[in-house]
Structures are given as C-alpha cells and as structure tokens.
Short mmCIF file of C-alpha atoms in Angstrom, two decimals:
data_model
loop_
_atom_site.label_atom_id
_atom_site.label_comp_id
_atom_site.label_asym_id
_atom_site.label_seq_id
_atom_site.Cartn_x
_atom_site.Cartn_y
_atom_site.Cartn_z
CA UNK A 1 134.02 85.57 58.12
CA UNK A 2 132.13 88.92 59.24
CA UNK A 3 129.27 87.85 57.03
CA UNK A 4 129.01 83.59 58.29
CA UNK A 5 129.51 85.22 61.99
CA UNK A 6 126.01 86.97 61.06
CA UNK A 7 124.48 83.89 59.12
CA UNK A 8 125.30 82.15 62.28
CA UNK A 9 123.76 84.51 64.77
CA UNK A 10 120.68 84.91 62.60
CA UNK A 11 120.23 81.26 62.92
CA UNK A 12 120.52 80.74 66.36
CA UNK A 13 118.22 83.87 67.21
CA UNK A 14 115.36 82.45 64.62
CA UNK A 15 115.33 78.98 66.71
CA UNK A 16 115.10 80.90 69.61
CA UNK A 17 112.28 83.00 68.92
CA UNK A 18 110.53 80.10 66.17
CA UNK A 19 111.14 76.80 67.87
CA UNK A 20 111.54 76.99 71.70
CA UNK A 21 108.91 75.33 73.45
CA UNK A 22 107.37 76.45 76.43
CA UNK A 23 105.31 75.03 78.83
CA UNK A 24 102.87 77.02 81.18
CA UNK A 25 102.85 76.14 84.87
CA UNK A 26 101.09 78.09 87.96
CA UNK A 27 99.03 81.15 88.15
CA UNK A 28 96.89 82.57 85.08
CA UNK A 29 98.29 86.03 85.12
CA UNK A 30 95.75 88.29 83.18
CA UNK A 31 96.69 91.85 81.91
CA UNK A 32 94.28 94.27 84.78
CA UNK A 33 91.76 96.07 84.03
CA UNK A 34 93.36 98.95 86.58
CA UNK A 35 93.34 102.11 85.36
CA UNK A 36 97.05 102.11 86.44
CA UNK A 37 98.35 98.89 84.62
CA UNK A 38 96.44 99.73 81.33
CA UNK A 39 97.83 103.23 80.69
CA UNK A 40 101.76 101.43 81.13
CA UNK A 41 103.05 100.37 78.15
CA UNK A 42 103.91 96.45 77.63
CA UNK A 43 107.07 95.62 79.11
CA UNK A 44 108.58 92.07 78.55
CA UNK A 45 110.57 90.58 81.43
CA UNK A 46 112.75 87.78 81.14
CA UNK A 47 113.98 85.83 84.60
CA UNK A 48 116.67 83.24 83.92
CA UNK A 49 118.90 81.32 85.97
CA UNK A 50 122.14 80.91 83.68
CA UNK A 51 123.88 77.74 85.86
CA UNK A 52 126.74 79.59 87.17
CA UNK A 53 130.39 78.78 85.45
CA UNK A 54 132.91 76.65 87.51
CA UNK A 55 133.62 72.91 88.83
CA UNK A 56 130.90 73.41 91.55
CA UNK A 57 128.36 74.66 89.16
CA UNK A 58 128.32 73.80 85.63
CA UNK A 59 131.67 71.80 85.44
CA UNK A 60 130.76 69.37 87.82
CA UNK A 61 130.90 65.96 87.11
CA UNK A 62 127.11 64.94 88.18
CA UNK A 63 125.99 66.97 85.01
CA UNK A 64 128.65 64.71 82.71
CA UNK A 65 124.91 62.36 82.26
CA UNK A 66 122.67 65.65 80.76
CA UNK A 67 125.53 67.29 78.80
CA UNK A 68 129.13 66.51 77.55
CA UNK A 69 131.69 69.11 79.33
CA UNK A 70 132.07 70.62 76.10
CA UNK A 71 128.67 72.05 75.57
CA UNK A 72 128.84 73.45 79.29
CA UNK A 73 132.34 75.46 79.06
CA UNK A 74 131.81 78.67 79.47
CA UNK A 75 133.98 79.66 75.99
CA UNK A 76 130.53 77.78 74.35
CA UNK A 77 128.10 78.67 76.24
CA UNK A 78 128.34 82.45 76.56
CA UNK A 79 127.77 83.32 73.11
CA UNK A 80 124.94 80.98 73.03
CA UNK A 81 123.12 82.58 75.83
CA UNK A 82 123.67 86.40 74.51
CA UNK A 83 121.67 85.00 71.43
CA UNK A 84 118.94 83.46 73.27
CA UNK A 85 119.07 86.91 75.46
CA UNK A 86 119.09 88.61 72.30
CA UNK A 87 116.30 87.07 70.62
CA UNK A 88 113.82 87.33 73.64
CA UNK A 89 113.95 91.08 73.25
CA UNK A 90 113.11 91.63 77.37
CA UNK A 91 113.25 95.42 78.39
CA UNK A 92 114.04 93.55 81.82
CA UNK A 93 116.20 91.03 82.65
CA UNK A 94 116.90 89.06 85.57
CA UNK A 95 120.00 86.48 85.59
CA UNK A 96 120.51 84.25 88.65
CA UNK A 97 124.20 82.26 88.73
CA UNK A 98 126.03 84.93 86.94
CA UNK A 99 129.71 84.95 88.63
CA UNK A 100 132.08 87.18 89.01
CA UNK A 101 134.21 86.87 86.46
CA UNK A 102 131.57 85.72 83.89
CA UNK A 103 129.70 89.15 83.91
CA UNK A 104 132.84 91.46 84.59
CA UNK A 105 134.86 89.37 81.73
CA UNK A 106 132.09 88.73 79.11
CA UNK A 107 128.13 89.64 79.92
CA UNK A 108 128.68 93.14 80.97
CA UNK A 109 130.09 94.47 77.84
CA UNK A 110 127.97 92.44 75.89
CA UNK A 111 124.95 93.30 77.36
CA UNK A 112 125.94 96.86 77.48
CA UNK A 113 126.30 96.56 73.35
CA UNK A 114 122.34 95.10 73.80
CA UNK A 115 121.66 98.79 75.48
CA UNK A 116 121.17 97.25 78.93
CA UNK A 117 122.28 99.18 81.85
CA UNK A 118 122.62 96.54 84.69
CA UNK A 119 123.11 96.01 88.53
CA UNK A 120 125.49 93.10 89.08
CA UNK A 121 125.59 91.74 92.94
CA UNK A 122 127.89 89.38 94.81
CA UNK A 123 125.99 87.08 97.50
CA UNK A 124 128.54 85.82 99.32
CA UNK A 125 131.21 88.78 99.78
CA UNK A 126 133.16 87.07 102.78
CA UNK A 127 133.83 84.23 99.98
CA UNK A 128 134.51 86.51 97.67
CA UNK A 129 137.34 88.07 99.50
CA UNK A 130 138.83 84.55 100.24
CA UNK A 131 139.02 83.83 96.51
CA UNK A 132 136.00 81.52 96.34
CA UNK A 133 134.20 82.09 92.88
CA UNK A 134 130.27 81.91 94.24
CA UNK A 135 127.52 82.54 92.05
CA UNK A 136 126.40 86.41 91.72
CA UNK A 137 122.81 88.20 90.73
CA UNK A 138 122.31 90.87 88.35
CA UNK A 139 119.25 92.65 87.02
CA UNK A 140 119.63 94.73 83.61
CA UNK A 141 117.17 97.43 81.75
CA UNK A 142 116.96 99.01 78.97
CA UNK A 143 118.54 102.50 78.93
CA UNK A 144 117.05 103.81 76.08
CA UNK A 145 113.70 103.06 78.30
CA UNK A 146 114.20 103.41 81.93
CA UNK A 147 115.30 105.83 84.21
CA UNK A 148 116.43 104.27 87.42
CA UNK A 149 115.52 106.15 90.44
CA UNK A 150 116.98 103.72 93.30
CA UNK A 151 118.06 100.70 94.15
CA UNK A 152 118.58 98.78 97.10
CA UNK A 153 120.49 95.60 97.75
CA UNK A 154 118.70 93.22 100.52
CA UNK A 155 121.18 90.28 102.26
CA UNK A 156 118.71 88.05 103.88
CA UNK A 157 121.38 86.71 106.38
CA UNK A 158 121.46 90.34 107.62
CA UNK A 159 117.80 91.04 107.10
CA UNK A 160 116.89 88.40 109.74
CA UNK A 161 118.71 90.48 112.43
CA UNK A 162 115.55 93.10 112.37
CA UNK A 163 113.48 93.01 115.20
CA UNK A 164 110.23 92.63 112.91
CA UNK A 165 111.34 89.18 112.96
CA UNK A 166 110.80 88.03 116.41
CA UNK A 167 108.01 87.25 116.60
CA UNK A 168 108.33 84.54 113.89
CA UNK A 169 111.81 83.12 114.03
CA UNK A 170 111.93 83.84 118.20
CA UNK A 171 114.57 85.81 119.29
CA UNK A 172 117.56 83.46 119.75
CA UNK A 173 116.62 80.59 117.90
CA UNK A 174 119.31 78.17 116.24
CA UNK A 175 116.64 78.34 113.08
CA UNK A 176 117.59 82.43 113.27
CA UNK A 177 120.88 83.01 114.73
CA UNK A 178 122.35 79.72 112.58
CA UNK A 179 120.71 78.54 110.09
CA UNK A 180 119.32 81.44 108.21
CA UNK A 181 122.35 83.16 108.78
CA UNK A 182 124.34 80.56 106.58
CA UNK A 183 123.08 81.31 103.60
CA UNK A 184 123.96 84.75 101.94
CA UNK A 185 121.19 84.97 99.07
CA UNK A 186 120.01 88.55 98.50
CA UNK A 187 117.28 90.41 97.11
CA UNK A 188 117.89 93.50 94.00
CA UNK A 189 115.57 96.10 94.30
CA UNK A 190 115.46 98.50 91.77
CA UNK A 191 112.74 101.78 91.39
CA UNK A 192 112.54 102.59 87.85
CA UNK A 193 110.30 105.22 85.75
CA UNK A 194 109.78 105.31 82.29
CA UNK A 195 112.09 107.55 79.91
CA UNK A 196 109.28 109.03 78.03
CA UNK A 197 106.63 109.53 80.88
CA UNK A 198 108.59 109.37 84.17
CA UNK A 199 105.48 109.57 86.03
CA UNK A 200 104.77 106.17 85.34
CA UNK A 201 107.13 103.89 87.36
CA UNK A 202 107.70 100.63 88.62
CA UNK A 203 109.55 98.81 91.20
CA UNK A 204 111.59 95.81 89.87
CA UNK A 205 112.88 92.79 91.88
CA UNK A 206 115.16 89.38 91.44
CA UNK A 207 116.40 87.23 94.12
CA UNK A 208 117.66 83.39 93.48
CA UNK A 209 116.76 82.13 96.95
CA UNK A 210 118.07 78.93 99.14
CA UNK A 211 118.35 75.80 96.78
CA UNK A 212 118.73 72.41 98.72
CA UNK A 213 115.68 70.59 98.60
CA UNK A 214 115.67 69.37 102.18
CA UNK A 215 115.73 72.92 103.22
CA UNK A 216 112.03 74.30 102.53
CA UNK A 217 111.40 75.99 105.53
CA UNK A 218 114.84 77.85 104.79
CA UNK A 219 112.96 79.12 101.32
CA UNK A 220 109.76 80.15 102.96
CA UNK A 221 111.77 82.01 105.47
CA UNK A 222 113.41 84.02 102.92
CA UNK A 223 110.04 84.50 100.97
CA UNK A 224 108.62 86.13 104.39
CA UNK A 225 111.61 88.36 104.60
CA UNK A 226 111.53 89.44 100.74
CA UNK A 227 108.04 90.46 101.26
CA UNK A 228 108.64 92.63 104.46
CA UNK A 229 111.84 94.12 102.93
CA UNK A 230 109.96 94.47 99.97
CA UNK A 231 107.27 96.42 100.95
CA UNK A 232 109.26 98.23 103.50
CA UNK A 233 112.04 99.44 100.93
CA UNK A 234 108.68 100.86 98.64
CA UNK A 235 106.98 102.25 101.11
CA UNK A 236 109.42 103.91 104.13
CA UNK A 237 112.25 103.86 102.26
CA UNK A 238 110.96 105.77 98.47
CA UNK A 239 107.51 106.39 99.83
CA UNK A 240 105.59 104.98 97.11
CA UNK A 241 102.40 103.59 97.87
CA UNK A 242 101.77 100.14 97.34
CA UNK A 243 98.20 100.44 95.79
CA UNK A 244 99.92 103.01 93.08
CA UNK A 245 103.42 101.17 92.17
CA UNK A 246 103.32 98.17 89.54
CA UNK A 247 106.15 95.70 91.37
CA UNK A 248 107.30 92.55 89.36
CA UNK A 249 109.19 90.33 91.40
CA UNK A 250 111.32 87.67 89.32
CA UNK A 251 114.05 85.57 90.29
CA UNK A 252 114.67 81.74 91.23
CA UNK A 253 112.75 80.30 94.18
CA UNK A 254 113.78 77.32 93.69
CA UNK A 255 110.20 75.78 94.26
CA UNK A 256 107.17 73.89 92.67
CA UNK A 257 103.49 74.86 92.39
CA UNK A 258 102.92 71.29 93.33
CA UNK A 259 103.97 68.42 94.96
CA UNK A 260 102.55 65.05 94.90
CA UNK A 261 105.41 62.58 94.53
CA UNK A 262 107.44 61.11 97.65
CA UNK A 263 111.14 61.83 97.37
CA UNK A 264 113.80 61.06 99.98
CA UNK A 265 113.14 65.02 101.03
CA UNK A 266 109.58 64.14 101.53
CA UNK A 267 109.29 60.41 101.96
CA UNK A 268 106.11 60.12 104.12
CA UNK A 269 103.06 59.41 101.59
CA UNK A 270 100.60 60.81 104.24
CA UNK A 271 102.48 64.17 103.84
CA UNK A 272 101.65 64.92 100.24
CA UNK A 273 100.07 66.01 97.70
CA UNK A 274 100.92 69.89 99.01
CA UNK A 275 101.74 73.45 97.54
CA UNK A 276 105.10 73.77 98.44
CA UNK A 277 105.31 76.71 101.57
CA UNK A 278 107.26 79.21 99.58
CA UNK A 279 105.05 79.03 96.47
CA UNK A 280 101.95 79.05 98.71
CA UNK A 281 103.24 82.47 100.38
CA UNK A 282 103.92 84.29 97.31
CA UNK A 283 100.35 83.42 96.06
CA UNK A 284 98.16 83.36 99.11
CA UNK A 285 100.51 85.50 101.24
CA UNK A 286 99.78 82.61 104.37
CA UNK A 287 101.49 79.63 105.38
CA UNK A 288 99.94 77.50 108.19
CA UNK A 289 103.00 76.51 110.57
CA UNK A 290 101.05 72.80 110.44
CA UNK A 291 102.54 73.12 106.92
CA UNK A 292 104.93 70.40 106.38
CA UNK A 293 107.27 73.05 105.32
CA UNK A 294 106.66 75.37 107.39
CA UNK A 295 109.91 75.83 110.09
CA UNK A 296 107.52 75.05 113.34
CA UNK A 297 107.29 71.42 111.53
CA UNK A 298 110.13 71.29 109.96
CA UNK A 299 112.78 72.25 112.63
CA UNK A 300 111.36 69.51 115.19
CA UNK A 301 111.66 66.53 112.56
CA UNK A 302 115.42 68.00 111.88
CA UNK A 303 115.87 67.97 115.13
CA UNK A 304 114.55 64.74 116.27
CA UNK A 305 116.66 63.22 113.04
CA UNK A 306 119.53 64.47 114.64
CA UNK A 307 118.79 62.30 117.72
CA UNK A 308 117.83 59.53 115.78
CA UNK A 309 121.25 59.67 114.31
CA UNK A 310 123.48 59.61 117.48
CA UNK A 311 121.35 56.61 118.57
CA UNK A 312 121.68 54.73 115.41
CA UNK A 313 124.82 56.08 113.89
CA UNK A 314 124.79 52.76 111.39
CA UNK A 315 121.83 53.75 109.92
CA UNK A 316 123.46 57.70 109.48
CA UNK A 317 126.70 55.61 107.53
CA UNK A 318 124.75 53.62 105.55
CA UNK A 319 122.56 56.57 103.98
CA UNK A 320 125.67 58.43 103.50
CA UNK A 321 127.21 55.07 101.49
CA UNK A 322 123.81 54.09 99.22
CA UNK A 323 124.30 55.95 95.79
CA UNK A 324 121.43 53.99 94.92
CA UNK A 325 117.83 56.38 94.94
CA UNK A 326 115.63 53.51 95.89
CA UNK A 327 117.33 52.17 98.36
CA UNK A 328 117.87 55.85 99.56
CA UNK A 329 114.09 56.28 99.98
CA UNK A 330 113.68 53.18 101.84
CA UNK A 331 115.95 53.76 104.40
CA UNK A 332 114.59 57.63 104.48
CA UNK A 333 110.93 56.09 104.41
CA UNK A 334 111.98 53.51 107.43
CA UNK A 335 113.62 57.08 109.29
CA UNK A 336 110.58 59.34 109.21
CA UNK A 337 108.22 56.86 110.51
CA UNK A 338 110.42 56.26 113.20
CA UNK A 339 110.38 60.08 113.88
CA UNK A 340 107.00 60.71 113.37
CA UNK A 341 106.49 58.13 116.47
CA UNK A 342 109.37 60.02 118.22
CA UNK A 343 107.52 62.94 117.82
CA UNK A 344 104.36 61.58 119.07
CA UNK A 345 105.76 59.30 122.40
CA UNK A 346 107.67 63.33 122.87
CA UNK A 347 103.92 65.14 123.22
CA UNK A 348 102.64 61.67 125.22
CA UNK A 349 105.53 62.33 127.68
CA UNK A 350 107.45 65.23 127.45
CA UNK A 351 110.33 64.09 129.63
CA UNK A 352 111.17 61.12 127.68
CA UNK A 353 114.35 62.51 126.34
CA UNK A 354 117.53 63.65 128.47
CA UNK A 355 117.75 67.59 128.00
CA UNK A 356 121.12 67.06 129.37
CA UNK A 357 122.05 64.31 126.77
CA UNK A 358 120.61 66.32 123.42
CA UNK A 359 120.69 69.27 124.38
CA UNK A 360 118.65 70.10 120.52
CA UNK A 361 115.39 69.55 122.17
CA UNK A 362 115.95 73.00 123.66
CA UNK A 363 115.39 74.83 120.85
CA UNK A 364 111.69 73.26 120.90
CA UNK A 365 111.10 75.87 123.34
CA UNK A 366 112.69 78.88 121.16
CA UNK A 367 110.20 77.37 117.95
CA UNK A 368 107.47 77.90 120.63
#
C-alpha cells in the first residue's frame, strides 16, 4: 500500500512539474540589474487561489457544467492540491479561498510536514462568529529559509476609516461609509529576512480582493488602500525604506490586463477596449477618475440605474427573470444607453430630477 501511495504521488507530482501548461499574460518582469536584487538569492513564489470548500464555493451547483461534484469534494481535492503545492517547490506561498476548517483540519499539518511555517487569516470574523464558513487567506514560508520579523494583518473595511482617505472617497460618502465597508477582504503583510544572511530581507504580501464583476471601482478602491497601507506598514510602521526593501505583492485581484469584449458588466461598445482600473493602478500607479472604472464614473451610472429602476420596475423584473446571456446583454445594452442620456439631460439641466423623490442624487455632491 505504503509503496502504490508513493507510485501514486510520484505520478501526480511529475505531471505537475512535466506537463502543466502555462500561459504568460501582462507585464515582462525581468530579473534587475540592482545591486540589491542581484546579491538575493532566487526565491520562487507561488500565488494560488484554491476555490474555497462549501455549497457557496466549490459545491455549488453552477460549477455542476465544468466539473462533476465528485472531482470538487474536498476529500478529492485536498490531496491533489498538496501535490501540485508540492511539486512547484515555492519558498513562498500565497493561497486565497482557504476556509476555516480546510486549513485547521487538513492544509496546516500538511503544509507544516512541507516545512512551511504559515499565517492563516479569517476575512470576515463577524461571520465567522455566527457560524458562516467564509473563505480565509493564508501566506506560508519556508522555515528552514526565513526568519519572520513582523507581520501585519490589513482589513480594508477598517482601513477606509483613516483620514488619508478623504480626500478620495469624501468624507461621508455612501461609496465609503457603505459600500466599501461591506466587504471584509484583507491584506497579509509579512517582513521576512533570510536565515542565512538576515541582512537581506523582504517584505511579502497576499490579498484576494472584491470579486463581483460589476463592482470595479470597489477593486480599484481596495488597490489604492493596499498601496497606502502598504507602504505605510514598511515605512512608519518597521522603518524600512522603500528604495532598500524587495516587496512582492501576490494575491487575487480578481482583474484582467485587458478588456475589449462587451459583457452585460460593460455593455456600451464605446466604453472599451480599456485596462481594467485596478490592473492599471498596480502598473502605472494612476487611474484617471474619467476611467470607466474609476468610482467618480462608476458611482453616478449606479446611481442613475437605481432611478432608472424605480421608474421602470418591469424592465428591473425582467433582467432578474432572463437566464438567457444574450438576451441579458440586450436588455443591459438598451439600459446604459438610456443612462448615458440620463446622465447627459442631468449636466444640460441639473434640476431635472426631484432631490426629494431620489434622494441618491445626493451623493453626486459627496463624489464631488
């Protein structure tokens, strides 16, 4: 048995590191030439979003067209994905939609056996404590290679609170106090230096940030406040410099480089092709609030959909009753143009909606 169990592992771990395919998409990233990065040894990282366990995530029945519920219980998949772990051989590793009880019941031991020390965080702890089983982060190392120093756990529906932020949220915005406050995704910091020469250290980072797709200017919200927290954690919290500290940032962002196809999240042709606003900030470190991402677009469009709704509340029940995607893009298509020229007669004549009547259109003047 002991001796098929290993036949069997061998396998698996050969077709990992033999046959998987992979495909190369964004930025070129070219070892430097910095006299910094080329004394560091290579380190290999390895960011990977597991699909958490449960009948919201995995289980669910939408997935019952990619993958028969056998293949995505979490008595097959586990051993499946300490292999492919395995065979990677990453002295860091970043897991997004690890739960609760998968890591405390199976990956934490495991990976422990793999020499991995690991910080294992729950996003939403108010669920938590009510029972619900929400997806969790965790970063891991290798202990035979990596001190850590610190660590620091960022909750972006706290973060938004700090005062750095008023100035781009406003200070009592729905966008602020409502929306960004819904959504408990965090950010792991952790300040590591190298066993052997603990002069040379790094800063590591994973986040898996806001999914829904009609939500972008929810991700590029978060993406400004990783890099604040980010570089404020470095440099007032450790006091590293910036210029000086190698920082990796992994995690799930939930975005494209690109985008040139309508969708019912982006149904307006005119709008696209674009680089999505939270891919653009990580690599250009600016988004333009004429972005169609960005929340000064964004919010207004939500908002004016919202109106659009209570006047035609047929149209609202008959989006939420098409299964059908074409169909669904239509009637999305047919909506936006109708709010684009909402939006325009609004700047024509700026009284031409009742404040009284939706009262929404005040939060135009907290986006200002």
């Amino acid at each position: 048995y002991r001796l098929n169990l290993i036949r069997y592992k061998r396998r698996f771990i050969q077709f990992y590191q033999e046959n998987r395919q992979w495909t190369k998409v964004g930025l070129d990233f070219k070892r430097s030439a910095h006299s910094l990065y080329a004394e560091l040894p290579k380190i290999r990282f390895l960011s990977y979003n597991i699909l958490a366990d449960g009948p919201k995530y995995a289980l669910q029945s939408d997935y019952n067209q990619y993958t028969p519920i056998k293949h995505r219980k979490w008595s097959y998949r586990h051993q499946h994905l300490l292999l492919e772990i395995e065979s990677y051989g990453a002295d860091i590793l970043a897991l997004q939609e690890t739960t609760y009880r998968t890591y405390h019941n199976s990956l934490s031991m495991s990976l422990e056996l793999m020499g991995y020390d690991s910080v294992h965080v729950v996003r939403d702890i108010n669920g938590h404590r009510h029972g619900f089983e929400g997806h969790t982060d965790c970063v891991c190392f290798k202990r035979n290679k990596f001190i850590k120093v610190h660590q620091k756990i960022i909750r972006f529906n706290e973060e938004v609170d700090d005062k750095m932020y008023d100035a781009y949220f406003g200070v009592d915005s729905d966008f602020r106090t409502k929306t960004l406050k819904k959504y408990p995704d965090v950010l792991i910091v952790l300040h590591l230096a190298l066993k052997e020469r603990p002069s040379h250290q790094l800063v590591v980072a994973s986040t898996h940030l806001h999914y829904h797709p009609s939500n972008p200017h929810v991700k590029v919200a978060q993406t400004l406040m990783l890099n604040h927290s980010l570089a404020d954690v470095v440099q007032k919290e450790w006091n590293l410099n910036l210029d000086e500290t190698p920082i990796v940032c992994c995690g799930d962002f939930n975005s494209m480089p690109f985008k040139k196809d309508i969708d019912e999240y982006d149904p307006i042709p005119q709008h696209l092709p674009f680089v999505p606003a939270a891919y653009q900030l990580m690599t250009e470190g600016t988004v333009r609030r004429t972005h169609v991402e960005h929340p000064f677009t964004r919010c207004p469009r939500k908002i004016y959909r919202s109106i659009y709704y209570a006047q035609h509340p047929e149209i609202a029940v008959q989006l939420d009753d098409e299964t059908d995607a074409d169909k669904r893009l239509q009637i999305k298509q047919a909506i936006d143009v109708d709010i684009e020229r909402m939006l325009q007669e609004k700047k024509d004549d700026d009284d031409m909606f009742d404040m009284e009547r939706y009262p929404q259109l005040q939060q135009l003047q907290c986006l200002e």
